[in-house]
Short mmCIF file of C-alpha atoms and ligand atoms in Angstrom, two decimals:
data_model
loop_
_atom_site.label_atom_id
_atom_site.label_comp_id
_atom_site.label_asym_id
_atom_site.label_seq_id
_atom_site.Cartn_x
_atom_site.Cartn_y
_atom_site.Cartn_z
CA UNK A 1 0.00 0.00 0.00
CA UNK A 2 2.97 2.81 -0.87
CA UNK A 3 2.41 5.54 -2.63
CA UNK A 4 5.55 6.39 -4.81
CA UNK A 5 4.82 7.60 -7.99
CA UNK A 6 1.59 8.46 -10.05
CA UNK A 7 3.10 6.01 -12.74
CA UNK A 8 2.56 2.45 -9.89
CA UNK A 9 -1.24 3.91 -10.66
CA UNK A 10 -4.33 3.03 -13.32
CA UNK A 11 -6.65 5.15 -13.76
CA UNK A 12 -9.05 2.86 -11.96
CA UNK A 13 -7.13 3.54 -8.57
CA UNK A 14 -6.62 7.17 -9.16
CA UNK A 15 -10.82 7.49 -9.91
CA UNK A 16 -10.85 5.60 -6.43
CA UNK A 17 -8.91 8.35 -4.49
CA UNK A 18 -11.13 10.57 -6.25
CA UNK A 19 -14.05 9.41 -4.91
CA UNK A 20 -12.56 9.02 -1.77
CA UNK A 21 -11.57 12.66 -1.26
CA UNK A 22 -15.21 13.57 -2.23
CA UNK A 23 -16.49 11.45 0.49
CA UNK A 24 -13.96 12.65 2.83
CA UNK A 25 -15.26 16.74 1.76
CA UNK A 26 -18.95 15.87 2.92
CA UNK A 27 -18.24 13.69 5.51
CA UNK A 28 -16.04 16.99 6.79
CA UNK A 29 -18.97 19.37 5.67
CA UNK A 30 -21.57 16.67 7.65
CA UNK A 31 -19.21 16.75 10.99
CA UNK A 32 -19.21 12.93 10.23
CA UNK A 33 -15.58 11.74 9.75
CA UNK A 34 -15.24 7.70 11.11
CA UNK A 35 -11.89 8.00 13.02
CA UNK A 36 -9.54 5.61 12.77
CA UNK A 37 -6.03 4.50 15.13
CA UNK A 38 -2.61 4.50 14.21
CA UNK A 39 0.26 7.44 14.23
CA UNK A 40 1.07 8.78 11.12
CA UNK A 41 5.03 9.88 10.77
CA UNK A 42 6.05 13.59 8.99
CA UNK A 43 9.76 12.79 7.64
CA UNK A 44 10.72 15.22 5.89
CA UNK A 45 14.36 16.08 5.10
CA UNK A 46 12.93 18.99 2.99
CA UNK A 47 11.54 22.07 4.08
CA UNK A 48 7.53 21.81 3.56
CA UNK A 49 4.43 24.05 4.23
CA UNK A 50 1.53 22.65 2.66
CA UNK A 51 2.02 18.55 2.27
CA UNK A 52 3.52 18.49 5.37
CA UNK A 53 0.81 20.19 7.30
CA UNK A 54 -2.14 18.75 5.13
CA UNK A 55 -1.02 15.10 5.64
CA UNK A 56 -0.62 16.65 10.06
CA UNK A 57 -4.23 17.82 9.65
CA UNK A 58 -5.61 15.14 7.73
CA UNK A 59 -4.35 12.48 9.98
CA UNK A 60 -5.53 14.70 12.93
CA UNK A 61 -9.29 14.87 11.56
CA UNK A 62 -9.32 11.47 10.95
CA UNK A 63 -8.47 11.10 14.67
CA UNK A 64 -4.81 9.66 14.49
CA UNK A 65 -1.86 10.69 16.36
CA UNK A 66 1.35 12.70 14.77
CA UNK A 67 4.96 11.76 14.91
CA UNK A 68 6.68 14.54 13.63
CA UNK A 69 10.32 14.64 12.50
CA UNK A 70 12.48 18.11 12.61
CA UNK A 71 15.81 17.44 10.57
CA UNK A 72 17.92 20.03 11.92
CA UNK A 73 17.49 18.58 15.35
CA UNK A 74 17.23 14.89 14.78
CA UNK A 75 20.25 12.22 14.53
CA UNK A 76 20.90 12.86 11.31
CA UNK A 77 22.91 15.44 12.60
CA UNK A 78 25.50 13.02 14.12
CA UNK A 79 25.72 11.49 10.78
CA UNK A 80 22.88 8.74 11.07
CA UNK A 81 22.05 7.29 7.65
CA UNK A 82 18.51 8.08 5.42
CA UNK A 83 17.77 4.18 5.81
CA UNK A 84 18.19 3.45 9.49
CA UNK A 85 16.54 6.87 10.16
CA UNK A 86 13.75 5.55 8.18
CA UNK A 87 13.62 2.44 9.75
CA UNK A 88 13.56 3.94 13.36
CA UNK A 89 10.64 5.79 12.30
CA UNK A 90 8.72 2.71 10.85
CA UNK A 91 9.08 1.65 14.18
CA UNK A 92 7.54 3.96 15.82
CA UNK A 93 4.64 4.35 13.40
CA UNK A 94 2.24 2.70 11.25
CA UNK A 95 2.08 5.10 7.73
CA UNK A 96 5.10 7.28 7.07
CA UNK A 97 5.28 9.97 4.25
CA UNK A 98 8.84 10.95 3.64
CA UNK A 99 10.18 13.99 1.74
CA UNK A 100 13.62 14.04 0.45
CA UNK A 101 15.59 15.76 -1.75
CA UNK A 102 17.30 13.01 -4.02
CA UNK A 103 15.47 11.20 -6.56
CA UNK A 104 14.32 7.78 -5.37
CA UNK A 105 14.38 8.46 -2.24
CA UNK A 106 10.99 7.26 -1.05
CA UNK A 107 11.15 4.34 -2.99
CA UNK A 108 14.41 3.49 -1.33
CA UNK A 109 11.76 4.47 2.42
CA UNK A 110 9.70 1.76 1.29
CA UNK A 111 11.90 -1.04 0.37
CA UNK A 112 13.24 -0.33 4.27
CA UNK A 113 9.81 -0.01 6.19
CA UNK A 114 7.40 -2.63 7.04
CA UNK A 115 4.58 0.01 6.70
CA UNK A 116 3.62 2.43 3.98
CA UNK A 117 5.14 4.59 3.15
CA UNK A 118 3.41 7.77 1.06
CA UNK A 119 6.11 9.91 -0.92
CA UNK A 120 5.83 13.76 -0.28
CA UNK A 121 8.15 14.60 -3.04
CA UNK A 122 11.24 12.92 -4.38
CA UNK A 123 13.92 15.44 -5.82
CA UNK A 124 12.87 16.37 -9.06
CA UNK A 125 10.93 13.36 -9.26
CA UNK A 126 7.79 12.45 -8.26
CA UNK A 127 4.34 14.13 -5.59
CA UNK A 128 1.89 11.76 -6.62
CA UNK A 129 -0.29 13.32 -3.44
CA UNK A 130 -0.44 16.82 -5.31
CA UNK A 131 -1.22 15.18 -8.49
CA UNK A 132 -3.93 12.97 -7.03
CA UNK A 133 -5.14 16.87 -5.24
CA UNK A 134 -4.83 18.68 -8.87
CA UNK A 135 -6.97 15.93 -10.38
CA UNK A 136 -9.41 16.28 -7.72
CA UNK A 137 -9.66 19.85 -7.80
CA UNK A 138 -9.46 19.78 -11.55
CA UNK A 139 -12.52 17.10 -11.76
CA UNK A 140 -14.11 19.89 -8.98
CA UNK A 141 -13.82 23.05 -10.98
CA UNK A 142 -14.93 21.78 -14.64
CA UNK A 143 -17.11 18.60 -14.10
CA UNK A 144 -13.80 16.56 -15.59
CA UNK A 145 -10.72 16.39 -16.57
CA UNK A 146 -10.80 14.74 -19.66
CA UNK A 147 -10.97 17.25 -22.99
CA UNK A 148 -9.77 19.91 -20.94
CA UNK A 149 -6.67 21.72 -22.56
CA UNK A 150 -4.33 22.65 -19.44
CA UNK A 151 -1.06 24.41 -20.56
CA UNK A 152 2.01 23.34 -17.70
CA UNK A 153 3.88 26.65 -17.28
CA UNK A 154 7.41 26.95 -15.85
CA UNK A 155 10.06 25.35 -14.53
CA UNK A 156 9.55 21.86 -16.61
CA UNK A 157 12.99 20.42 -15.82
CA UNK A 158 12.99 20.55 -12.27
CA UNK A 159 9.18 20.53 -10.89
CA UNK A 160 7.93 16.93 -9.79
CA UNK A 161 4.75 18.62 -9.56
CA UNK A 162 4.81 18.83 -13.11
CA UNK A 163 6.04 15.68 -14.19
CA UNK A 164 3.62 13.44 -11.84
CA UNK A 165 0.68 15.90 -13.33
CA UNK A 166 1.80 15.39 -16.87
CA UNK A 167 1.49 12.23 -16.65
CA UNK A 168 -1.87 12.07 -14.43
CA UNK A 169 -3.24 14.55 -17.01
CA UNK A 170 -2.89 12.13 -20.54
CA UNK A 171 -3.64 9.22 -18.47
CA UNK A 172 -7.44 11.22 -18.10
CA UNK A 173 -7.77 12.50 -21.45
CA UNK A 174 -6.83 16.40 -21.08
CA UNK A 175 -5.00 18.17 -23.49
CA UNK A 176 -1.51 19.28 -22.35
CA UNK A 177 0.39 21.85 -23.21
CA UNK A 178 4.18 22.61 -21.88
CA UNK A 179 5.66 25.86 -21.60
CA UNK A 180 8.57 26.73 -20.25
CA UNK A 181 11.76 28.98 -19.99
CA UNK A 182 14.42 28.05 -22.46
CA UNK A 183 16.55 25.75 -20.64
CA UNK A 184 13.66 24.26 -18.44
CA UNK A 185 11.53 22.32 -20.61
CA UNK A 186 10.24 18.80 -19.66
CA UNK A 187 12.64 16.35 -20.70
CA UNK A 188 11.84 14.38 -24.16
CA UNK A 189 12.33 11.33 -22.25
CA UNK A 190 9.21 12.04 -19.91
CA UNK A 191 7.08 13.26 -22.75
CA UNK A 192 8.17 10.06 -24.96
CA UNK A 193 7.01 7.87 -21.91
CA UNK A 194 4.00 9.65 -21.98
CA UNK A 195 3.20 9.02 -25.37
CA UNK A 196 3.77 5.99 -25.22
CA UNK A 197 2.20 4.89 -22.35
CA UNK A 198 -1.06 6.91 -23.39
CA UNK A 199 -0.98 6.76 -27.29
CA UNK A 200 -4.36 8.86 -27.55
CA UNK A 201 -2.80 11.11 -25.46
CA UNK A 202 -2.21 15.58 -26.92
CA UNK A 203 1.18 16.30 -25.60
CA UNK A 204 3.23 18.95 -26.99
CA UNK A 205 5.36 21.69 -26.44
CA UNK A 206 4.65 25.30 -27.07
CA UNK A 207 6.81 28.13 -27.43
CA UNK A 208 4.86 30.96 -26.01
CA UNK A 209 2.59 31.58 -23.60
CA UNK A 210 -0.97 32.01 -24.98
CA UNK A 211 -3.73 31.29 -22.59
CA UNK A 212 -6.59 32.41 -25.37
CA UNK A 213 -7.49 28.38 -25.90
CA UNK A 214 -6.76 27.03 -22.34
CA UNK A 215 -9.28 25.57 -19.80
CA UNK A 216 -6.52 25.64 -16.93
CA UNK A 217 -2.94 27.22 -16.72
CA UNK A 218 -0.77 25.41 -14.10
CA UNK A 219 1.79 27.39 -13.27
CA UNK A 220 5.26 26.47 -11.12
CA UNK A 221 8.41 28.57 -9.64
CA UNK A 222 10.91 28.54 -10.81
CA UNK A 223 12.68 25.80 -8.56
CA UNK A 224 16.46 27.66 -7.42
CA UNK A 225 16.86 25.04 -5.15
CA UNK A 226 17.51 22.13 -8.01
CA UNK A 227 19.75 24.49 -10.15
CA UNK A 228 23.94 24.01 -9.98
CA UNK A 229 24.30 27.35 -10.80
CA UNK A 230 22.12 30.17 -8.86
CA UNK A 231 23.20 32.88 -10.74
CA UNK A 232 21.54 31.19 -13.87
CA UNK A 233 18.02 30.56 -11.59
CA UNK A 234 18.14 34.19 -10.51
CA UNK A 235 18.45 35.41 -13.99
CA UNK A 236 15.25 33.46 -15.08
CA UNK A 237 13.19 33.93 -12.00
CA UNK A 238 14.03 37.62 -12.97
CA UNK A 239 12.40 37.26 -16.66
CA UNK A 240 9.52 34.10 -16.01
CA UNK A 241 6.50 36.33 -14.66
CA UNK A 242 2.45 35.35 -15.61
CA UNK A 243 2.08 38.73 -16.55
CA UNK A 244 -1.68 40.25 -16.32
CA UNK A 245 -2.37 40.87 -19.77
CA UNK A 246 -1.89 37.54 -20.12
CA UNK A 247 -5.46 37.23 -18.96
CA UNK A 248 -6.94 38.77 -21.99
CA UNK A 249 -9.41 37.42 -23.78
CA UNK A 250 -8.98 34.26 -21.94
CA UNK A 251 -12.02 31.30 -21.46
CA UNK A 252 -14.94 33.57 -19.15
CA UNK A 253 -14.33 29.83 -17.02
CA UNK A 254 -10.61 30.16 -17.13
CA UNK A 255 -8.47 28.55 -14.05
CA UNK A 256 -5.04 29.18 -12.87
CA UNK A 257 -3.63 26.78 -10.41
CA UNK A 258 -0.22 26.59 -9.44
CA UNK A 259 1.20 23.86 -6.33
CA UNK A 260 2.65 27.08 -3.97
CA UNK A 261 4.81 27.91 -2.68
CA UNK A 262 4.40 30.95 -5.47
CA UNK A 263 7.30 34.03 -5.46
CA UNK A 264 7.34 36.08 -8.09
CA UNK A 265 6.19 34.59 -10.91
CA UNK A 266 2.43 35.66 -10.18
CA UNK A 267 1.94 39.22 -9.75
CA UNK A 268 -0.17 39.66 -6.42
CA UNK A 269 -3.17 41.14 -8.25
CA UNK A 270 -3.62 37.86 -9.85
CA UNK A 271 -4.89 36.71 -6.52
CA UNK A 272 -8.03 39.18 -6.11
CA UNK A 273 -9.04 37.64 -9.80
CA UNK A 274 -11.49 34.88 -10.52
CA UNK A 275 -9.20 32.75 -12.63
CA UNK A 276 -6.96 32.46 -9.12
CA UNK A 277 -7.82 28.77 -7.66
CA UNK A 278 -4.86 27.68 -6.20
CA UNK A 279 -5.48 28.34 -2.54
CA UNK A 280 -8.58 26.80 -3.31
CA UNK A 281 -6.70 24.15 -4.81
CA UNK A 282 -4.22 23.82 -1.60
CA UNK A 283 -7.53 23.34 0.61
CA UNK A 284 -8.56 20.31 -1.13
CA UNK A 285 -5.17 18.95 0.33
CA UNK A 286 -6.85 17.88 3.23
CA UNK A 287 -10.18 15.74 1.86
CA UNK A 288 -7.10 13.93 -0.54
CA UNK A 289 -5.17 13.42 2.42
CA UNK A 290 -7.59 12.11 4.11
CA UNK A 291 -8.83 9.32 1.65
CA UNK A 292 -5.45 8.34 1.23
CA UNK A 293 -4.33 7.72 4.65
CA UNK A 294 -7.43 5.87 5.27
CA UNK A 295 -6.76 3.54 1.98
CA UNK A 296 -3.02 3.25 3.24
CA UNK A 297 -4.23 2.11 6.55
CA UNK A 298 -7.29 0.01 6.13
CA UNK A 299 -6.04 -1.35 2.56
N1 LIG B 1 2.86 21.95 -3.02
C1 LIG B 1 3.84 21.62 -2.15
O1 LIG B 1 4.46 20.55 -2.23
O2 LIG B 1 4.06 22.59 -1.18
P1 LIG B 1 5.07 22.41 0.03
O3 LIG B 1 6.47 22.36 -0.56
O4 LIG B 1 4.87 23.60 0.92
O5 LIG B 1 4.76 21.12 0.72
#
């Protein structure tokens, strides 16, 4: 029952989290979430607002204990390894969701633990938990996701977010679109997987950002943290920027989503606009969250 990467998933179990997370919302809404036992452990070696949290609150609504892990003041300090840190923590816990910067890293978590492990982000890698929240909230704001035409704009290269969504996306059906910096486009290797994984699937590139056609732009930072040379991150962070006249003549049902944490690359009067759903979007964390630690658990 790990949860490593949106590509271990059919469609068939990805619908099921769906309707999970919907039950989850009303049962929330209708004050009548079933609580569960167990201890659910944060370990995350990278810093984290919103899966971190959501997966805390989630667990806490569902009426399960926390075992949270703080990096800077744990053993790995005195040089303790990533395994035998993880498999402390399996002991002291029944579901873990690990965070970690290098890729393969959670899959490495789950071939150590005994129990689940969910992955909160590998490196550049994989967050099959925000893809399985985008769907959701996708599927919320426009009925479906398939035929929708949703144009991925940013940092391609380094943004799991953008490679587990890709993917999730042509599994459903929706048209995707990638646009990115030069230099930070999603590698051909990812796009050639998807292609042929999903031969039905409308994957290509674009060159410039033109929102007239789109149903949803889903928009990333720039990711400084996964470049070798800052200087060259700085330099596009400077230039990338979802500028508002972007929004002309755009779909009256238009959507902009983006993961967050957002900098600079959407100007702050974006947010007071009706296209802005990603806080929205961020919220749904916790009905998603909530299905999944329940499936984890209770299989
Ligand atoms: N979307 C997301 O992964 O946010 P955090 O890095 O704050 O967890």
């Amino acid at each position: 029952m790990d949860v490593i990467s949106i590509r271990d998933m059919s469609k068939e179990n990805i619908e099921d989290y769906l309707s999970l997370a919907e039950k989850m919302e009303k049962d929330l809404q209708n004050n009548s979430v079933k609580k569960i036992d167990g201890i659910i452990s944060t370990l995350f070696f990278e810093p984290s607002t919103r899966t971190k949290l959501s997966f805390q609150s989630a667990a806490e609504r569902l009426g399960l204990k926390v075992v949270d892990f703080i990096a800077s003041l744990s053993s790995l300090k005195k040089g303790e390894s990533f395994s035998d840190t993880v498999r402390m923590v399996d002991g002291y816990s029944d579901v873990i969701v690990v965070r970690h910067k290098l890729e393969g890293s959670a899959r490495r978590a789950a071939e150590v633990a005994e129990n689940p492990v969910i992955n909160g982000g590998d490196g550049g890698n994989q967050h099959p938990t925000q893809t399985l929240l985008d769907l959701y909230t996708i599927k919320k704001l426009k009925g479906k996701i398939a035929g929708n035409e949703v144009h991925l704009v940013g940092d391609l290269k380094h943004a799991r977010t953008m490679r587990s969504l890709a993917y999730g996306l042509a599994m459903f059906g929706a048209a995707v679109k990638l646009v990115a910096p030069k230099g930070l486009e999603m590698d051909l290797e990812m796009v050639e997987q998807i292609k042929k994984n999903f031969p039905s699937a409308k994957i290509e590139y674009l060159q410039n950002i033109d929102f007239s056609n789109a149903d949803i732009a889903y928009v990333c930072r720039i990711q400084e943290e996964r470049f070798a040379d800052k200087y060259e991150a700085m330099s596009v962070k400077k230039k990338f920027r979802i500028n508002p006249e972007y929004l002309t003549g755009v779909k009256d049902n238009f959507a902009i989503m983006h993961p967050l944490p957002k900098i600079d690359e959407i100007p702050p009067e974006i947010d007071d606009t009706k296209y802005a759903r990603y806080f929205e979007q961020a919220r749904n964390g916790i009905p998603m969250r909530m299905g999944l630690i329940k499936k984890v658990l209770e299989g």
